[in-house]
Amino acid sequence: MSHLLLITGAAGFIGSNLVYWLRRHQPEARIVILDALTYAGNLPTLAALPYTEKKEEFSAEKPILFVRGDICDQELLQRLFTRHAFTGVLNLAAESHVDRSIAGAQPFLRTNIIGTQTLLDVARLHGNPRFVQISTDEVYGSLGPEGKFSETTPLAPNSPYSASKASADHFARAAFHTFGQPVSITRCSNNYGPYQFPEKMMPLMMTNAMNDIPLPVYGDGLNVRDWIFVDDHCAGIWATFERGQPGEVYNFGGDSERTNLDVVRQILQLAGKTESLIRYVPDRLGHDRRYAVDFTKSTRELGWLPSVKFEEGLTHTFSWYRANASWWQPLRH
Ligand SMILES: NC(=O)c1ccc[n+]([C@@H]2O[C@H](COP(=O)([O-])OP(=O)(O)OC[C@H]3O[C@@H](n4cnc5c(N)ncnc54)[C@H](O)[C@@H]3O)[C@@H](O)[C@H]2O)c1
């Protein structure tokens, strides 16, 4: 079956990588990208894709249609769903930066909660296609030195960002239980890879190191994250879409726990720079100490496993940022 997919937020980091991934793995799929182009969305990210912004040109030659718009805009969504008989909706539109959510939570409530519910409602009333809500492991809160998050771990979000994502997860779950809407939820650990906005840790550290700018490390640098190469997350999203059960949650992780300090040291090594560039800065408010993801359910039920080793993915990502300064330089303040 060839798909007609609505992918929201695909001018951002994971959404754009997902579209590139689908071009390689599902070349028959036609895709409508809906993105508001906030500070985090960026059209040059899509430059290597066969996309058009004119609906008349949306065709086998131009199988990707870009629409600039907001997932909170119900009328726009209704027009899109009336014009296109979507076979699937993958919702990646979000406010995604924890530090920004600490500075001000309102945009997170609007896009992550109201936007998700608006999309769920319009999808349900227009053909009710398969729907995957892209969430995060951060909804589970923080771990001590032992243990991992499983899909049954109670939600305990600690930042305004993760609270808004957890709320969206509840609405997605309610859509399934109330209306039988075919919604599944993915919860993935920290992604890294090409096209990540340079305010996020990996690209910030890489581009700082390239420019001999100090690398800011929160607190003692010993917060632990599980890192996953973005293509592995994309494969997990697609496996969920194709083989996941409605009403179910699927965790994805890279099996690559590292302290922030370890990551920064490896980046400095790749850049050929010394550790004198490390600057410890006051810790993020409410900084979660450790995340780790148990993804055995996704392996068992979806046949999914991460395939990219951390060192391999990190080297690839560093080389990408080194070769693509024209992409990230305009995005750095
Ligand atoms: N980055 C990670 O490590 C990570 C890990 C797990 C889950 N996630 C989740 O994956 C999703 C994508 O994350 P990302 O890192 O690619 O984020 P991102 O910030 O890079 O991209 C978000 C995109 O959404 C768009 N957008 C924002 N508000 C919108 C709105 N109201 N309507 C339409 N488009 C809007 C932005 O323009 C941008 O293109 C998010 O839901 C995030 O919670 C991210």
Tab-separated table of C-alpha atoms and ligand atoms in Angstrom:
chain	number	residue	atom	x	y	z
A	1	MET	CA	0.000	0.000	0.000
A	2	SER	CA	1.413	3.396	-0.835
A	3	HIS	CA	0.845	5.913	1.922
A	4	LEU	CA	-0.254	9.515	2.059
A	5	LEU	CA	1.146	10.788	5.331
A	6	LEU	CA	0.701	13.977	7.293
A	7	ILE	CA	3.921	14.658	9.177
A	8	THR	CA	3.822	17.668	11.469
A	9	GLY	CA	6.933	19.490	12.661
A	10	ALA	CA	9.034	18.082	9.822
A	11	ALA	CA	11.012	21.289	9.327
A	12	GLY	CA	12.515	20.516	12.736
A	13	PHE	CA	15.154	18.017	13.766
A	14	ILE	CA	13.498	14.593	14.069
A	15	GLY	CA	10.652	15.287	11.648
A	16	SER	CA	13.028	16.258	8.849
A	17	ASN	CA	15.224	13.234	9.507
A	18	LEU	CA	12.066	11.105	9.420
A	19	VAL	CA	11.148	12.460	5.981
A	20	TYR	CA	14.689	11.769	4.680
A	21	TRP	CA	14.479	8.286	6.227
A	22	LEU	CA	11.105	7.636	4.557
A	23	ARG	CA	12.498	8.733	1.180
A	24	ARG	CA	15.054	5.922	1.548
A	25	HIS	CA	12.789	3.262	3.070
A	26	GLN	CA	9.275	4.089	1.771
A	27	PRO	CA	9.961	5.866	-1.545
A	28	GLU	CA	6.356	5.370	-2.687
A	29	ALA	CA	4.946	7.368	0.212
A	30	ARG	CA	3.575	10.841	-0.463
A	31	ILE	CA	3.989	13.242	2.402
A	32	VAL	CA	2.340	16.479	3.459
A	33	ILE	CA	4.546	18.377	5.882
A	34	LEU	CA	2.773	20.797	8.194
A	35	ASP	CA	5.111	23.080	10.092
A	36	ALA	CA	4.632	26.520	11.626
A	37	LEU	CA	8.312	27.394	11.054
A	38	THR	CA	8.913	28.599	14.584
A	39	TYR	CA	12.495	29.500	15.484
A	40	ALA	CA	13.173	25.715	15.485
A	41	GLY	CA	11.769	25.024	12.026
A	42	ASN	CA	13.885	25.764	9.064
A	43	LEU	CA	13.163	25.380	5.348
A	44	PRO	CA	16.834	24.950	4.303
A	45	THR	CA	16.653	21.685	6.280
A	46	LEU	CA	14.344	20.336	3.563
A	47	ALA	CA	16.445	21.613	0.634
A	48	ALA	CA	17.588	18.158	-0.510
A	49	LEU	CA	14.012	16.816	-0.664
A	50	PRO	CA	11.716	16.820	-3.726
A	51	TYR	CA	9.159	19.141	-2.156
A	52	THR	CA	6.829	21.808	-3.396
A	53	GLU	CA	4.809	24.490	-1.654
A	54	LYS	CA	2.191	24.527	-4.449
A	55	LYS	CA	-0.571	21.968	-4.099
A	56	GLU	CA	-0.970	21.791	-7.931
A	57	GLU	CA	2.604	20.491	-8.206
A	58	PHE	CA	2.204	17.773	-5.578
A	59	SER	CA	2.800	14.673	-7.758
A	60	ALA	CA	4.991	11.603	-8.268
A	61	GLU	CA	7.896	13.951	-9.182
A	62	LYS	CA	7.220	16.193	-6.185
A	63	PRO	CA	5.848	13.688	-3.646
A	64	ILE	CA	6.278	16.080	-0.721
A	65	LEU	CA	4.001	19.066	-0.136
A	66	PHE	CA	5.138	21.658	2.393
A	67	VAL	CA	2.398	23.630	4.130
A	68	ARG	CA	3.307	26.392	6.547
A	69	GLY	CA	0.766	26.297	9.352
A	70	ASP	CA	-0.050	25.682	12.965
A	71	ILE	CA	-1.390	22.427	14.434
A	72	CYS	CA	-3.651	24.569	16.640
A	73	ASP	CA	-5.367	25.964	13.506
A	74	GLN	CA	-8.471	23.797	13.307
A	75	GLU	CA	-9.757	25.331	10.058
A	76	LEU	CA	-6.468	24.767	8.289
A	77	LEU	CA	-6.401	21.171	9.519
A	78	GLN	CA	-9.958	20.618	8.313
A	79	ARG	CA	-9.027	21.940	4.855
A	80	LEU	CA	-5.962	19.679	4.710
A	81	PHE	CA	-7.864	16.575	5.814
A	82	THR	CA	-10.698	17.329	3.384
A	83	ARG	CA	-8.294	17.714	0.458
A	84	HIS	CA	-6.057	14.731	1.291
A	85	ALA	CA	-7.199	11.253	2.347
A	86	PHE	CA	-4.344	10.689	4.775
A	87	THR	CA	-3.471	7.090	5.593
A	88	GLY	CA	-1.410	8.178	8.573
A	89	VAL	CA	-0.574	11.088	10.862
A	90	LEU	CA	2.801	11.349	12.590
A	91	ASN	CA	2.766	14.219	15.082
A	92	LEU	CA	6.217	15.675	15.720
A	93	ALA	CA	5.239	19.354	15.925
A	94	ALA	CA	6.236	20.547	19.357
A	95	GLU	CA	7.986	23.050	21.500
A	96	SER	CA	10.909	20.876	22.491
A	97	HIS	CA	13.544	22.781	24.481
A	98	VAL	CA	13.478	22.282	28.270
A	99	ASP	CA	15.350	25.524	29.038
A	100	ARG	CA	12.799	27.538	27.036
A	101	SER	CA	9.951	25.842	28.930
A	102	ILE	CA	11.546	26.973	32.203
A	103	ALA	CA	11.734	30.543	30.887
A	104	GLY	CA	8.063	30.431	29.817
A	105	ALA	CA	5.667	27.495	29.595
A	106	GLN	CA	2.757	29.021	27.622
A	107	PRO	CA	3.927	28.099	24.084
A	108	PHE	CA	4.444	24.525	25.345
A	109	LEU	CA	0.874	24.306	26.621
A	110	ARG	CA	-0.445	25.716	23.356
A	111	THR	CA	1.419	23.573	20.832
A	112	ASN	CA	2.115	20.412	22.787
A	113	ILE	CA	-1.288	20.049	24.449
A	114	ILE	CA	-3.896	22.098	22.563
A	115	GLY	CA	-2.219	21.448	19.197
A	116	THR	CA	-2.130	17.689	19.786
A	117	GLN	CA	-5.784	17.607	20.832
A	118	THR	CA	-6.799	19.714	17.811
A	119	LEU	CA	-4.962	17.328	15.501
A	120	LEU	CA	-6.499	14.286	17.201
A	121	ASP	CA	-10.007	15.750	16.864
A	122	VAL	CA	-9.717	16.706	13.206
A	123	ALA	CA	-8.089	13.387	12.283
A	124	ARG	CA	-10.829	11.425	14.049
A	125	LEU	CA	-13.572	13.283	12.168
A	126	HIS	CA	-11.851	12.997	8.765
A	127	GLY	CA	-11.236	9.320	8.005
A	128	ASN	CA	-9.719	8.514	11.394
A	129	PRO	CA	-6.301	7.457	10.022
A	130	ARG	CA	-3.610	5.693	12.005
A	131	PHE	CA	-2.000	8.248	14.341
A	132	VAL	CA	1.375	8.145	16.048
A	133	GLN	CA	2.016	10.649	18.810
A	134	ILE	CA	5.751	11.257	19.234
A	135	SER	CA	6.496	11.639	22.921
A	136	THR	CA	9.611	11.433	25.048
A	137	ASP	CA	11.144	9.395	27.865
A	138	GLU	CA	11.240	12.629	29.872
A	139	VAL	CA	7.566	12.085	30.799
A	140	TYR	CA	8.758	9.348	33.189
A	141	GLY	CA	10.797	11.776	35.314
A	142	SER	CA	14.240	11.022	36.703
A	143	LEU	CA	16.009	7.794	37.736
A	144	GLY	CA	18.489	7.013	40.488
A	145	PRO	CA	21.695	5.124	39.658
A	146	GLU	CA	19.780	1.884	38.939
A	147	GLY	CA	16.801	0.847	36.836
A	148	LYS	CA	15.220	1.851	33.549
A	149	PHE	CA	11.932	3.348	32.385
A	150	SER	CA	9.490	0.825	30.965
A	151	GLU	CA	6.154	1.615	29.318
A	152	THR	CA	4.404	0.924	32.632
A	153	THR	CA	6.570	3.306	34.677
A	154	PRO	CA	4.207	5.936	36.165
A	155	LEU	CA	4.463	9.329	34.512
A	156	ALA	CA	6.263	11.864	36.716
A	157	PRO	CA	7.321	14.774	34.493
A	158	ASN	CA	9.634	17.284	36.156
A	159	SER	CA	9.934	20.172	33.675
A	160	PRO	CA	7.203	22.284	32.057
A	161	TYR	CA	8.290	20.713	28.742
A	162	SER	CA	7.874	17.132	29.936
A	163	ALA	CA	4.649	18.044	31.780
A	164	SER	CA	3.178	19.319	28.508
A	165	LYS	CA	4.300	16.152	26.681
A	166	ALA	CA	2.837	13.924	29.413
A	167	SER	CA	-0.421	15.838	29.146
A	168	ALA	CA	-0.497	15.260	25.366
A	169	ASP	CA	0.119	11.546	26.022
A	170	HIS	CA	-2.929	11.469	28.296
A	171	PHE	CA	-5.082	13.077	25.600
A	172	ALA	CA	-3.780	10.610	23.007
A	173	ARG	CA	-4.571	7.740	25.370
A	174	ALA	CA	-8.038	9.197	26.029
A	175	ALA	CA	-8.691	9.423	22.265
A	176	PHE	CA	-8.074	5.686	22.047
A	177	HIS	CA	-10.109	4.742	25.100
A	178	THR	CA	-13.023	7.118	24.465
A	179	PHE	CA	-13.362	6.920	20.698
A	180	GLY	CA	-11.297	3.884	19.693
A	181	GLN	CA	-9.030	6.240	17.725
A	182	PRO	CA	-6.062	4.242	16.357
A	183	VAL	CA	-3.392	6.142	18.280
A	184	SER	CA	-0.053	4.784	19.497
A	185	ILE	CA	2.534	6.714	21.476
A	186	THR	CA	6.326	6.543	21.152
A	187	ARG	CA	8.663	7.543	23.997
A	188	CYS	CA	12.278	7.882	22.985
A	189	SER	CA	15.472	8.896	24.723
A	190	ASN	CA	17.765	11.784	23.690
A	191	ASN	CA	18.313	11.974	19.927
A	192	TYR	CA	21.349	13.300	18.134
A	193	GLY	CA	22.209	13.621	14.457
A	194	PRO	CA	22.148	16.081	11.534
A	195	TYR	CA	19.803	19.096	11.423
A	196	GLN	CA	19.415	19.476	15.192
A	197	PHE	CA	18.923	23.112	16.168
A	198	PRO	CA	22.194	24.398	17.652
A	199	GLU	CA	20.668	25.351	21.019
A	200	LYS	CA	20.502	21.634	21.928
A	201	MET	CA	23.395	20.028	23.755
A	202	MET	CA	25.094	17.993	21.016
A	203	PRO	CA	25.154	20.630	18.240
A	204	LEU	CA	25.858	23.415	20.757
A	205	MET	CA	28.929	21.595	22.064
A	206	MET	CA	30.091	20.583	18.592
A	207	THR	CA	29.773	24.040	17.063
A	208	ASN	CA	31.292	25.717	20.139
A	209	ALA	CA	34.255	23.332	19.989
A	210	MET	CA	34.738	24.063	16.281
A	211	ASN	CA	34.766	27.807	17.051
A	212	ASP	CA	36.960	27.639	20.198
A	213	ILE	CA	34.028	28.910	22.273
A	214	PRO	CA	33.781	27.481	25.836
A	215	LEU	CA	31.508	24.438	26.248
A	216	PRO	CA	28.971	25.098	29.053
A	217	VAL	CA	28.405	22.042	31.258
A	218	TYR	CA	25.513	22.132	33.740
A	219	GLY	CA	26.287	21.425	37.420
A	220	ASP	CA	28.818	18.656	37.982
A	221	GLY	CA	28.379	17.285	34.439
A	222	LEU	CA	27.358	13.896	35.797
A	223	ASN	CA	23.727	13.885	34.634
A	224	VAL	CA	23.222	10.758	32.552
A	225	ARG	CA	21.318	10.559	29.270
A	226	ASP	CA	20.706	7.598	26.974
A	227	TRP	CA	21.659	8.745	23.455
A	228	ILE	CA	20.104	7.398	20.284
A	229	PHE	CA	21.066	8.216	16.706
A	230	VAL	CA	18.084	9.915	15.089
A	231	ASP	CA	17.722	7.354	12.253
A	232	ASP	CA	17.130	4.623	14.830
A	233	HIS	CA	14.311	6.689	16.335
A	234	CYS	CA	12.865	7.209	12.832
A	235	ALA	CA	12.898	3.439	12.273
A	236	GLY	CA	11.075	3.047	15.606
A	237	ILE	CA	8.411	5.597	14.677
A	238	TRP	CA	7.797	3.779	11.397
A	239	ALA	CA	7.735	0.358	13.085
A	240	THR	CA	5.136	1.756	15.509
A	241	PHE	CA	3.084	3.124	12.627
A	242	GLU	CA	3.171	-0.160	10.728
A	243	ARG	CA	3.166	-2.798	13.450
A	244	GLY	CA	2.261	-1.090	16.735
A	245	GLN	CA	-1.076	-1.676	18.425
A	246	PRO	CA	-3.513	1.214	18.857
A	247	GLY	CA	-3.667	2.320	22.490
A	248	GLU	CA	-0.143	1.075	23.191
A	249	VAL	CA	3.049	2.909	24.151
A	250	TYR	CA	6.472	1.966	22.741
A	251	ASN	CA	9.801	2.995	24.260
A	252	PHE	CA	12.926	3.535	22.170
A	253	GLY	CA	16.468	4.002	23.427
A	254	GLY	CA	20.013	3.773	22.183
A	255	ASP	CA	21.424	1.586	24.964
A	256	SER	CA	24.121	4.275	25.233
A	257	GLU	CA	24.102	5.860	28.648
A	258	ARG	CA	26.694	8.597	28.987
A	259	THR	CA	27.276	11.428	31.451
A	260	ASN	CA	27.131	14.878	29.885
A	261	LEU	CA	30.792	15.262	30.780
A	262	ASP	CA	31.724	12.080	28.876
A	263	VAL	CA	29.886	13.368	25.803
A	264	VAL	CA	31.601	16.752	25.972
A	265	ARG	CA	35.024	15.129	26.343
A	266	GLN	CA	34.400	12.928	23.278
A	267	ILE	CA	33.305	15.948	21.247
A	268	LEU	CA	36.443	17.855	22.256
A	269	GLN	CA	38.516	14.874	21.147
A	270	LEU	CA	36.789	14.782	17.760
A	271	ALA	CA	37.403	18.520	17.379
A	272	GLY	CA	41.059	18.127	18.364
A	273	LYS	CA	40.555	20.585	21.249
A	274	THR	CA	41.599	20.394	24.920
A	275	GLU	CA	39.422	20.141	28.015
A	276	SER	CA	40.404	23.708	28.947
A	277	LEU	CA	37.349	24.717	26.878
A	278	ILE	CA	34.985	23.110	29.432
A	279	ARG	CA	33.087	25.668	31.596
A	280	TYR	CA	30.942	24.471	34.468
A	281	VAL	CA	27.790	26.608	34.757
A	282	PRO	CA	25.014	26.652	37.415
A	283	ASP	CA	22.762	23.633	37.077
A	284	ARG	CA	19.465	23.754	35.179
A	285	LEU	CA	16.505	24.207	37.585
A	286	GLY	CA	14.993	20.818	38.416
A	287	HIS	CA	17.584	19.051	36.245
A	288	ASP	CA	16.699	15.347	35.898
A	289	ARG	CA	19.655	13.231	37.022
A	290	ARG	CA	19.399	10.141	34.899
A	291	TYR	CA	17.303	8.710	32.082
A	292	ALA	CA	17.554	5.135	30.803
A	293	VAL	CA	15.076	3.294	28.635
A	294	ASP	CA	13.967	-0.321	28.635
A	295	PHE	CA	12.876	-0.978	25.043
A	296	THR	CA	12.383	-4.762	25.253
A	297	LYS	CA	8.673	-4.358	24.384
A	298	SER	CA	9.582	-2.600	21.102
A	299	THR	CA	12.090	-5.349	20.315
A	300	ARG	CA	9.600	-8.110	21.107
A	301	GLU	CA	6.499	-6.630	19.469
A	302	LEU	CA	7.937	-4.473	16.666
A	303	GLY	CA	11.200	-6.281	15.943
A	304	TRP	CA	13.045	-3.020	16.612
A	305	LEU	CA	16.622	-2.608	17.891
A	306	PRO	CA	18.964	0.384	17.782
A	307	SER	CA	21.560	-0.180	15.074
A	308	VAL	CA	24.016	2.723	15.375
A	309	LYS	CA	26.782	2.542	17.988
A	310	PHE	CA	27.238	5.766	19.932
A	311	GLU	CA	30.834	6.404	18.820
A	312	GLU	CA	29.908	5.782	15.189
A	313	GLY	CA	26.859	8.085	15.334
A	314	LEU	CA	28.774	10.783	17.190
A	315	THR	CA	31.606	10.792	14.633
A	316	HIS	CA	29.100	10.914	11.767
A	317	THR	CA	27.184	13.770	13.409
A	318	PHE	CA	30.356	15.737	14.147
A	319	SER	CA	31.489	15.356	10.519
A	320	TRP	CA	28.057	16.518	9.359
A	321	TYR	CA	28.238	19.710	11.439
A	322	ARG	CA	31.787	20.332	10.252
A	323	ALA	CA	30.696	19.983	6.604
A	324	ASN	CA	27.467	21.965	6.976
A	325	ALA	CA	28.419	25.214	8.691
A	326	SER	CA	26.273	27.053	6.126
A	327	TRP	CA	23.231	25.300	7.661
A	328	TRP	CA	23.923	26.010	11.325
A	329	GLN	CA	25.825	29.310	11.283
A	330	PRO	CA	22.726	31.451	10.565
A	331	LEU	CA	20.897	29.679	13.425
A	332	ARG	CA	23.438	30.486	16.137
A	333	HIS	CA	22.819	33.698	18.045
B	1	LIG	N1	15.071	15.830	20.352
B	1	LIG	C1	14.979	14.768	21.153
B	1	LIG	O1	15.985	14.292	21.677
B	1	LIG	C2	13.639	14.113	21.385
B	1	LIG	C3	13.603	12.891	22.067
B	1	LIG	C4	12.373	12.250	22.244
B	1	LIG	C5	11.216	12.824	21.745
B	1	LIG	N2	11.278	14.016	21.097
B	1	LIG	C6	10.016	14.566	20.568
B	1	LIG	O2	10.108	14.541	19.151
B	1	LIG	C7	9.360	15.627	18.601
B	1	LIG	C8	10.249	16.426	17.680
B	1	LIG	O3	11.353	16.935	18.413
B	1	LIG	P1	12.524	17.747	17.705
B	1	LIG	O4	13.721	17.604	18.550
B	1	LIG	O5	12.577	17.410	16.276
B	1	LIG	O6	11.952	19.244	17.875
B	1	LIG	P2	12.336	20.568	17.079
B	1	LIG	O7	12.145	21.671	18.064
B	1	LIG	O8	13.639	20.442	16.384
B	1	LIG	O9	11.204	20.668	15.941
B	1	LIG	C9	9.875	20.988	16.218
B	1	LIG	C10	9.210	21.440	14.931
B	1	LIG	O10	7.832	21.694	15.213
B	1	LIG	C11	7.459	22.916	14.586
B	1	LIG	N3	6.350	23.501	15.358
B	1	LIG	C12	6.411	24.041	16.598
B	1	LIG	N4	5.195	24.460	16.970
B	1	LIG	C13	4.350	24.177	15.951
B	1	LIG	C14	2.952	24.349	15.741
B	1	LIG	N5	2.173	24.929	16.666
B	1	LIG	N6	2.410	23.904	14.577
B	1	LIG	C15	3.178	23.336	13.628
B	1	LIG	N7	4.516	23.156	13.765
B	1	LIG	C16	5.087	23.570	14.921
B	1	LIG	C17	8.707	23.772	14.604
B	1	LIG	O11	8.659	24.788	13.606
B	1	LIG	C18	9.785	22.727	14.338
B	1	LIG	O12	9.995	22.569	12.947
B	1	LIG	C19	8.840	16.432	19.804
B	1	LIG	O13	7.536	16.040	20.061
B	1	LIG	C20	9.733	16.016	20.954
B	1	LIG	O14	9.057	16.090	22.173
B	1	LIG	C21	12.457	14.669	20.905
